[in-house]
Short mmCIF file of C-alpha atoms in Angstrom, two decimals:
data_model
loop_
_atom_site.label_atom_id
_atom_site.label_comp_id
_atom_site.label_asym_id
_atom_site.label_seq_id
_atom_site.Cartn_x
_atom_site.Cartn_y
_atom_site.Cartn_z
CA UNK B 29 0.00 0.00 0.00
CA UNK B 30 0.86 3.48 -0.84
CA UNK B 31 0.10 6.49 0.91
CA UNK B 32 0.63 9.99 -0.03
CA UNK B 33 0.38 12.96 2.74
CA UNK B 34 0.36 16.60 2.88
CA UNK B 35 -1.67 17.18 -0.37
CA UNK B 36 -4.44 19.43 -1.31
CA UNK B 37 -7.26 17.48 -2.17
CA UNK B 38 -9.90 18.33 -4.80
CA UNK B 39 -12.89 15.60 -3.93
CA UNK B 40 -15.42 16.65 -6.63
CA UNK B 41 -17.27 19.88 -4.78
CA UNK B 42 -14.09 21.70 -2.18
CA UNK B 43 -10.83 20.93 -1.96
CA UNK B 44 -9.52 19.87 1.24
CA UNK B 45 -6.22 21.02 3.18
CA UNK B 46 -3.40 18.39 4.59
CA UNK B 47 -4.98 15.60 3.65
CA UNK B 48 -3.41 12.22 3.17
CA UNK B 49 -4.89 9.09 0.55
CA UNK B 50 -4.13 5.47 0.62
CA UNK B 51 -3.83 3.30 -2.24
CA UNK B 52 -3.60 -0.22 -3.38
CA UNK B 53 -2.88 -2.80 -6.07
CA UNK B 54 -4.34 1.04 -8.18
CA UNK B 55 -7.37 2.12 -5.96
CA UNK B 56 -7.63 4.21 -3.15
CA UNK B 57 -8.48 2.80 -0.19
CA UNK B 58 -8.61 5.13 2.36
CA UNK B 59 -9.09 9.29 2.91
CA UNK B 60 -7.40 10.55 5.67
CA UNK B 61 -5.34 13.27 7.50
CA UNK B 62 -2.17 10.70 8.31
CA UNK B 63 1.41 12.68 7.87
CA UNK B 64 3.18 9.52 7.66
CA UNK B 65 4.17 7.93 3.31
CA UNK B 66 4.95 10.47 0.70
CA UNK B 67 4.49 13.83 1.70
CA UNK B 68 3.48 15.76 -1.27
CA UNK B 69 4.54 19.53 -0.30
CA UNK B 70 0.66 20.79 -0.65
CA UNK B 71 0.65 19.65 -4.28
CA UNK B 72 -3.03 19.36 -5.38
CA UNK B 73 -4.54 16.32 -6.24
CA UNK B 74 -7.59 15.79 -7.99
CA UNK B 75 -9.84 13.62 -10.61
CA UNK B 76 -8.58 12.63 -13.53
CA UNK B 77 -9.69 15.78 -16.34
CA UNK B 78 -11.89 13.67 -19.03
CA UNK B 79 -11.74 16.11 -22.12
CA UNK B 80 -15.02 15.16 -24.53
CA UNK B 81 -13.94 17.19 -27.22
CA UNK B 82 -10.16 17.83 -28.76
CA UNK B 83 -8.54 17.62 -32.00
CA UNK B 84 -4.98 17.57 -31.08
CA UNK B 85 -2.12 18.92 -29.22
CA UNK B 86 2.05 18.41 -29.06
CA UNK B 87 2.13 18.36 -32.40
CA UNK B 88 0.07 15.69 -33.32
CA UNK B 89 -3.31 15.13 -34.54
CA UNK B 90 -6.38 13.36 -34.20
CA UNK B 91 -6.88 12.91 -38.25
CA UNK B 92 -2.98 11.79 -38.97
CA UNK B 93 -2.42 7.84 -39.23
CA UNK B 94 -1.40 6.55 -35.47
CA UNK B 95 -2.12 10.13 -34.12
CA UNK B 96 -4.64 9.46 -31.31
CA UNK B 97 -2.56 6.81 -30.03
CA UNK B 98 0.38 9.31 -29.94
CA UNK B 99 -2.09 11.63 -28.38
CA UNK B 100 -3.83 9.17 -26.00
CA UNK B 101 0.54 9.59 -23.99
CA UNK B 102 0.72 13.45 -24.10
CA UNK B 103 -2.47 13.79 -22.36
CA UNK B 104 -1.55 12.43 -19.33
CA UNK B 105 0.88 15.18 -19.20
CA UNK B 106 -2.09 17.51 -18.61
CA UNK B 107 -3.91 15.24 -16.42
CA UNK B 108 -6.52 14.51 -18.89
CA UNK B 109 -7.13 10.49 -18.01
CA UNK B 110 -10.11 10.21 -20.64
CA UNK B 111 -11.15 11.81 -23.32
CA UNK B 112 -12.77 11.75 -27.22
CA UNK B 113 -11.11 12.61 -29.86
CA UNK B 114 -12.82 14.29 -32.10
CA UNK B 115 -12.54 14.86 -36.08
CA UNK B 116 -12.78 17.77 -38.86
CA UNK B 117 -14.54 17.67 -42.12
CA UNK B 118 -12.82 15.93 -44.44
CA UNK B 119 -13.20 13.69 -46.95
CA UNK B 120 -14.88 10.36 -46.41
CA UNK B 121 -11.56 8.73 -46.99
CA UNK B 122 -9.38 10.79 -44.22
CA UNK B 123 -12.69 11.03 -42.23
CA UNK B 124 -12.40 6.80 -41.97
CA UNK B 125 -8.52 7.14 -41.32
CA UNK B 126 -9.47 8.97 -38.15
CA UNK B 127 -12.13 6.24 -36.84
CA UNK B 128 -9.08 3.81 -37.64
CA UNK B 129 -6.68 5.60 -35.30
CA UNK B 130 -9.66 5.97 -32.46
CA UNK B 131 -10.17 2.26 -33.10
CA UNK B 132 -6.26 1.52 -32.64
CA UNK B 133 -5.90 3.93 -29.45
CA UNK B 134 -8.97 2.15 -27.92
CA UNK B 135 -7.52 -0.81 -27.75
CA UNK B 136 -3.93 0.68 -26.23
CA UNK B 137 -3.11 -0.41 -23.21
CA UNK B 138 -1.02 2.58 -22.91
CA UNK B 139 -1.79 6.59 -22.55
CA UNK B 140 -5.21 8.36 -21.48
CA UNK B 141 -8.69 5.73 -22.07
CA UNK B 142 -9.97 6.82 -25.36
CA UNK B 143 -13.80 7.16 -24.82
CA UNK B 144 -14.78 6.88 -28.57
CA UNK B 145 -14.89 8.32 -31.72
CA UNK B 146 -16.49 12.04 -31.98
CA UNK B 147 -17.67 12.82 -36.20
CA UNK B 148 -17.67 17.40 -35.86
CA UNK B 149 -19.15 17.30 -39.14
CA UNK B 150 -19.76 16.64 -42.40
CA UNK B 151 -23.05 17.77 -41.68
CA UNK B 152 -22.61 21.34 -40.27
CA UNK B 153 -23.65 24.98 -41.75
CA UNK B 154 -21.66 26.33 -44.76
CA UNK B 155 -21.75 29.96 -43.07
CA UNK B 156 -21.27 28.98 -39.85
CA UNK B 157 -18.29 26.33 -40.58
CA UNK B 158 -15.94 27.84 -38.74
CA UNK B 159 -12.35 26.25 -39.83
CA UNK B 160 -14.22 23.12 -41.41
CA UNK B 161 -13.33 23.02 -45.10
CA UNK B 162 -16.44 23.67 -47.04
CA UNK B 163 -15.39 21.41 -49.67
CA UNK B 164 -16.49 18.37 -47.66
CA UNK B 165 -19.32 20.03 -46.10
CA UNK B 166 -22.44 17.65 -46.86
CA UNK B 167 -25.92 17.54 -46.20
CA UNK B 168 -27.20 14.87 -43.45
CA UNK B 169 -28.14 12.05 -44.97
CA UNK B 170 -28.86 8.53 -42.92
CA UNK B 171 -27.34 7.01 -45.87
CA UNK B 172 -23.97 8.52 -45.85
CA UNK B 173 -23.77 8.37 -42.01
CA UNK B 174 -24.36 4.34 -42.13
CA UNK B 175 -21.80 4.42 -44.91
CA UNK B 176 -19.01 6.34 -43.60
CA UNK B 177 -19.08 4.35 -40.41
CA UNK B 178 -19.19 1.09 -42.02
CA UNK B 179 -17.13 -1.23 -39.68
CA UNK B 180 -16.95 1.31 -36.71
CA UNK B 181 -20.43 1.72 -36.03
CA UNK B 182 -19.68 0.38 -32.31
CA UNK B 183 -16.64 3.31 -31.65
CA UNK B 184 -18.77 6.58 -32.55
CA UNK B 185 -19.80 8.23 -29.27
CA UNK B 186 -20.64 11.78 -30.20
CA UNK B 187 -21.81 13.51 -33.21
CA UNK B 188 -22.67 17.68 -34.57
CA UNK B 189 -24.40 18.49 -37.12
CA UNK B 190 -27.04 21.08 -38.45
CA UNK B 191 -30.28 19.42 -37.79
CA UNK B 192 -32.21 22.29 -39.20
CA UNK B 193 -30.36 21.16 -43.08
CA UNK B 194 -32.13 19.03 -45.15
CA UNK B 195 -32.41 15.33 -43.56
CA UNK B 196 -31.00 16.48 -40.51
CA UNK B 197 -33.90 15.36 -38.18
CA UNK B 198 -34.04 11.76 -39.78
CA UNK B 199 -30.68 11.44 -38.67
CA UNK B 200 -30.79 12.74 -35.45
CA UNK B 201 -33.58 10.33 -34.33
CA UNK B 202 -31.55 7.56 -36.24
CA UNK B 203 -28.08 8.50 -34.08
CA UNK B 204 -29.95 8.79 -30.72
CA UNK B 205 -31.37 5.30 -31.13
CA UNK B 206 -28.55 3.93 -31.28
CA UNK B 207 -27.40 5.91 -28.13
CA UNK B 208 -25.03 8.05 -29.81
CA UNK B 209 -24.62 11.83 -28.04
CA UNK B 210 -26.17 14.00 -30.92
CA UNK B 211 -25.03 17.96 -29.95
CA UNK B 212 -25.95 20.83 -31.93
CA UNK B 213 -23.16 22.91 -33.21
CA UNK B 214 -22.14 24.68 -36.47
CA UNK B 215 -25.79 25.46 -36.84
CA UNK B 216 -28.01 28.52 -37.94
CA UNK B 217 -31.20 26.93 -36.35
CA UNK B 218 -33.72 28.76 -34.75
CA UNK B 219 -35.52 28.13 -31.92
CA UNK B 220 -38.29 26.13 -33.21
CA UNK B 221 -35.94 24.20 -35.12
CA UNK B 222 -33.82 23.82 -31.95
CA UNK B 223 -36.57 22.87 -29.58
CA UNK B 224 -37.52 20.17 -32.71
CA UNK B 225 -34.34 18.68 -32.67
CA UNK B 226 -34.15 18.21 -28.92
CA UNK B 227 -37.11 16.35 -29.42
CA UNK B 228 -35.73 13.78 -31.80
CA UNK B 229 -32.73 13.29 -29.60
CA UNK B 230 -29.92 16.05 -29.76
CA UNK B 231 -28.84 16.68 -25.60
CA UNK B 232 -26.05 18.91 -26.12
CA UNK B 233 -24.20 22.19 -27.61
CA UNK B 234 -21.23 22.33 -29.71
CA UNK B 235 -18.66 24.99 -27.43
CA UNK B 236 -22.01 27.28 -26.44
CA UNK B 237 -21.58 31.07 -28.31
CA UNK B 238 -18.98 29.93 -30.60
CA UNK B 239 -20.27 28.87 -34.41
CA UNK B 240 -23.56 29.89 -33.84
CA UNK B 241 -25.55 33.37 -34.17
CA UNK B 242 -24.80 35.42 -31.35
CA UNK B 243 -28.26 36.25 -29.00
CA UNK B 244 -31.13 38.12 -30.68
CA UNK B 245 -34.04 39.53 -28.52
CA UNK B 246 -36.28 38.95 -30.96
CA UNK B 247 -35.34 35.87 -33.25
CA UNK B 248 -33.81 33.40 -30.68
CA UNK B 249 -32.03 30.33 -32.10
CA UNK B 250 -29.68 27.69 -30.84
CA UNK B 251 -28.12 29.79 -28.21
CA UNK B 252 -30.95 30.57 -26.14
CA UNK B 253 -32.58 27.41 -26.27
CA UNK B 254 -29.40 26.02 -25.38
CA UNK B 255 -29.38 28.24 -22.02
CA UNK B 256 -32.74 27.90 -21.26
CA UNK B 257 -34.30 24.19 -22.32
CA UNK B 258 -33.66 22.39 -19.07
CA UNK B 259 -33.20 18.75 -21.51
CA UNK B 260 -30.01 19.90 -23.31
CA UNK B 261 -26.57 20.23 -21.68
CA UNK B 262 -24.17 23.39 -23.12
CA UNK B 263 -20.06 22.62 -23.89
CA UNK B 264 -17.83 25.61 -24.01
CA UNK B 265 -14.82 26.26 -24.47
CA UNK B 266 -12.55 27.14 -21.68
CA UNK B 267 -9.55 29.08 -22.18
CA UNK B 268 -11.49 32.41 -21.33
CA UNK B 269 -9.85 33.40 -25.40
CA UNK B 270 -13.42 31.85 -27.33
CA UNK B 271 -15.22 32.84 -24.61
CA UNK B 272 -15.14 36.26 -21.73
CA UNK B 273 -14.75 34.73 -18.28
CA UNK B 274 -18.32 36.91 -18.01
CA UNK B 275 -19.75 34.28 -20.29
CA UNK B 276 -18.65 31.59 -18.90
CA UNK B 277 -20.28 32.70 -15.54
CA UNK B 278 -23.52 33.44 -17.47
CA UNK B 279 -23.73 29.57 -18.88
CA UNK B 280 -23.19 28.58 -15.20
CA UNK B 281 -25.60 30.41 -13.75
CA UNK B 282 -28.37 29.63 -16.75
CA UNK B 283 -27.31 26.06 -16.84
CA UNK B 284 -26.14 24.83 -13.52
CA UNK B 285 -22.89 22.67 -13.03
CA UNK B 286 -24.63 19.79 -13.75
CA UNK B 287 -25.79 20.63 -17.41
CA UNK B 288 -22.47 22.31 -18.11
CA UNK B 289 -19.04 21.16 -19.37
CA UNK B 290 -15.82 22.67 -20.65
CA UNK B 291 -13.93 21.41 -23.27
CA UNK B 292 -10.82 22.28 -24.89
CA UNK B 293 -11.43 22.03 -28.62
CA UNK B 294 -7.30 21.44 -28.67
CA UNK B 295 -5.40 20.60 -32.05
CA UNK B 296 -1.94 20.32 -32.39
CA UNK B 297 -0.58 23.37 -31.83
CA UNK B 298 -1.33 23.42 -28.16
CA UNK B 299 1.94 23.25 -26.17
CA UNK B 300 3.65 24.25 -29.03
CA UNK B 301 6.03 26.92 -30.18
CA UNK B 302 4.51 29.46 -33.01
CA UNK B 303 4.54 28.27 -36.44
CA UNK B 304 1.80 26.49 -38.99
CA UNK B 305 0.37 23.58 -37.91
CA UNK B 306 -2.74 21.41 -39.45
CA UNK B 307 -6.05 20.69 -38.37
CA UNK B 308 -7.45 17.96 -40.53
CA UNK B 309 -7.30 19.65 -44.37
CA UNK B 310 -6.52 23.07 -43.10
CA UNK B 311 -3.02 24.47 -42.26
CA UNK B 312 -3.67 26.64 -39.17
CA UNK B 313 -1.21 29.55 -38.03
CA UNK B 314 -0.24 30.66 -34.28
CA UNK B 315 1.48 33.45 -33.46
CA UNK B 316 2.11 35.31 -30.18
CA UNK B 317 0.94 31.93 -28.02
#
């Protein structure tokens, strides 16, 4: 058994001063104030971070042959212990590459546990594609979906798309039944459209204010449905750069901390120096951090 004392302990609602934890054979046994093992030097502990939606970071990325593997190691550097990796639109072929890669990291024994596969796109809003390349940029289509996941069907946790497109609603209802996470993102939906698609099975945003119309007092759409409908949970993104601290406070207070969750929406050019770096079919440029 292992103990480690003197640590500041994040439990899941307050952290907790001086306090010690006991582990064996790789589960804690015991909570305690002991000063006795390891002393830790007020380091804090906490949870594993489970990040539910990131493209990349230290260089690699989640669309490149072997790259979630690769990626699955470098998260444990930032104490993310699970996460989903998620794609870009691209085409079908590349898109398939990706679910490959998920498929091969899922089944490391090594690195951060890979939750599944997570498809942002093909089926989003030209206007509102953000980086997406609108050359790939499709309508939803039940069809395609069952086509493009041929052979991974049983790896695909999460997908966004436009339900308000044409076909979108037939394939939300067809992705919720078979207990896939449908979120709304990329979208120009409005409200009606919104509350419709909640209805057929979408139960989450797509990082809330970002790639979607900003709030109108009069024509609501996506956003304030997504703070106010009490059956649909709202991502964001959480380096206070996409989103004003301010609004981050406003999604907690509309949403509550149980219907809210950050994300970091990573790709490979976090934790690295400035340069170009790729995102799926795009070549993406950072400068100044």
């Amino acid at each position: 058994m292992t103990t480690l004392s003197n640590i500041k302990l994040f439990d899941g609602t307050r952290f907790r001063d001086e306090t010690s934890i006991s582990i064996h054979d790789g589960i804690i046994t015991e909570l305690g104030n002991t000063t006795t093992g390891i002393d830790m030097g007020g380091k804090m502990l906490s949870p594993g971070l489970i990040d539910l939606h990131m493209h990349g970071q230290m260089g690699e990325e989640s669309m490149r042959p072997g790259g979630v593997v690769r990626i699955a190691f470098t998260q444990l550097m930032f104490g993310v212990t699970s996460f989903c990796p998620a794609s870009v639109t691209d085409s079908d072929e590349n898109t398939r590459i990706f679910l490959e890669n998920v498929r091969q990291a899922m089944i490391s024994p090594k690195g951060a546990r890979v939750l599944g596969a997570y498809l942002e796109g093909p089926y989003l809003d030209h206007d509102l594609r953000g980086v997406h390349d609108e050359r790939y940029i499709k309508d939803p289509s039940v069809s395609h979906y069952i086509e493009l996941v041929d052979g991974y069907e049983d790896i695909i946790a999460r997908v966004t798309l436009a339900p308000e497109k044409n076909g979108g609603m037939e394939l939300v209802q067809y992705l919720a039944d078979q207990g896939i996470t449908v979120s709304i993102g990329h979208s120009a939906a409005n409200a009606e459209e919104t509350m419709d698609a909640i209805r057929h099975g979408v139960n989450t945003t797509t990082h809330t204010f970002n790639a979607m119309y900003p709030l109108h007092h009069r024509q609501p759409g996506v956003l304030a449905v997504a703070l106010t409908h009490p059956d649909i949970s709202a991502e964001f993104i959480a380096d206070m750069i996409h989103i004003d601290p301010l609004t981050v406070k406003l999604i907690y207070l509309a949403k509550g901390v149980e219907k809210c969750f950050y994300c970091t929406d990573s790709m490979e050019a976090a934790g690295m120096p400035d340069g170009d770096y790729q995102l799926g079919p795009s070549t993406i440029s950072v400068e100044n951090g």
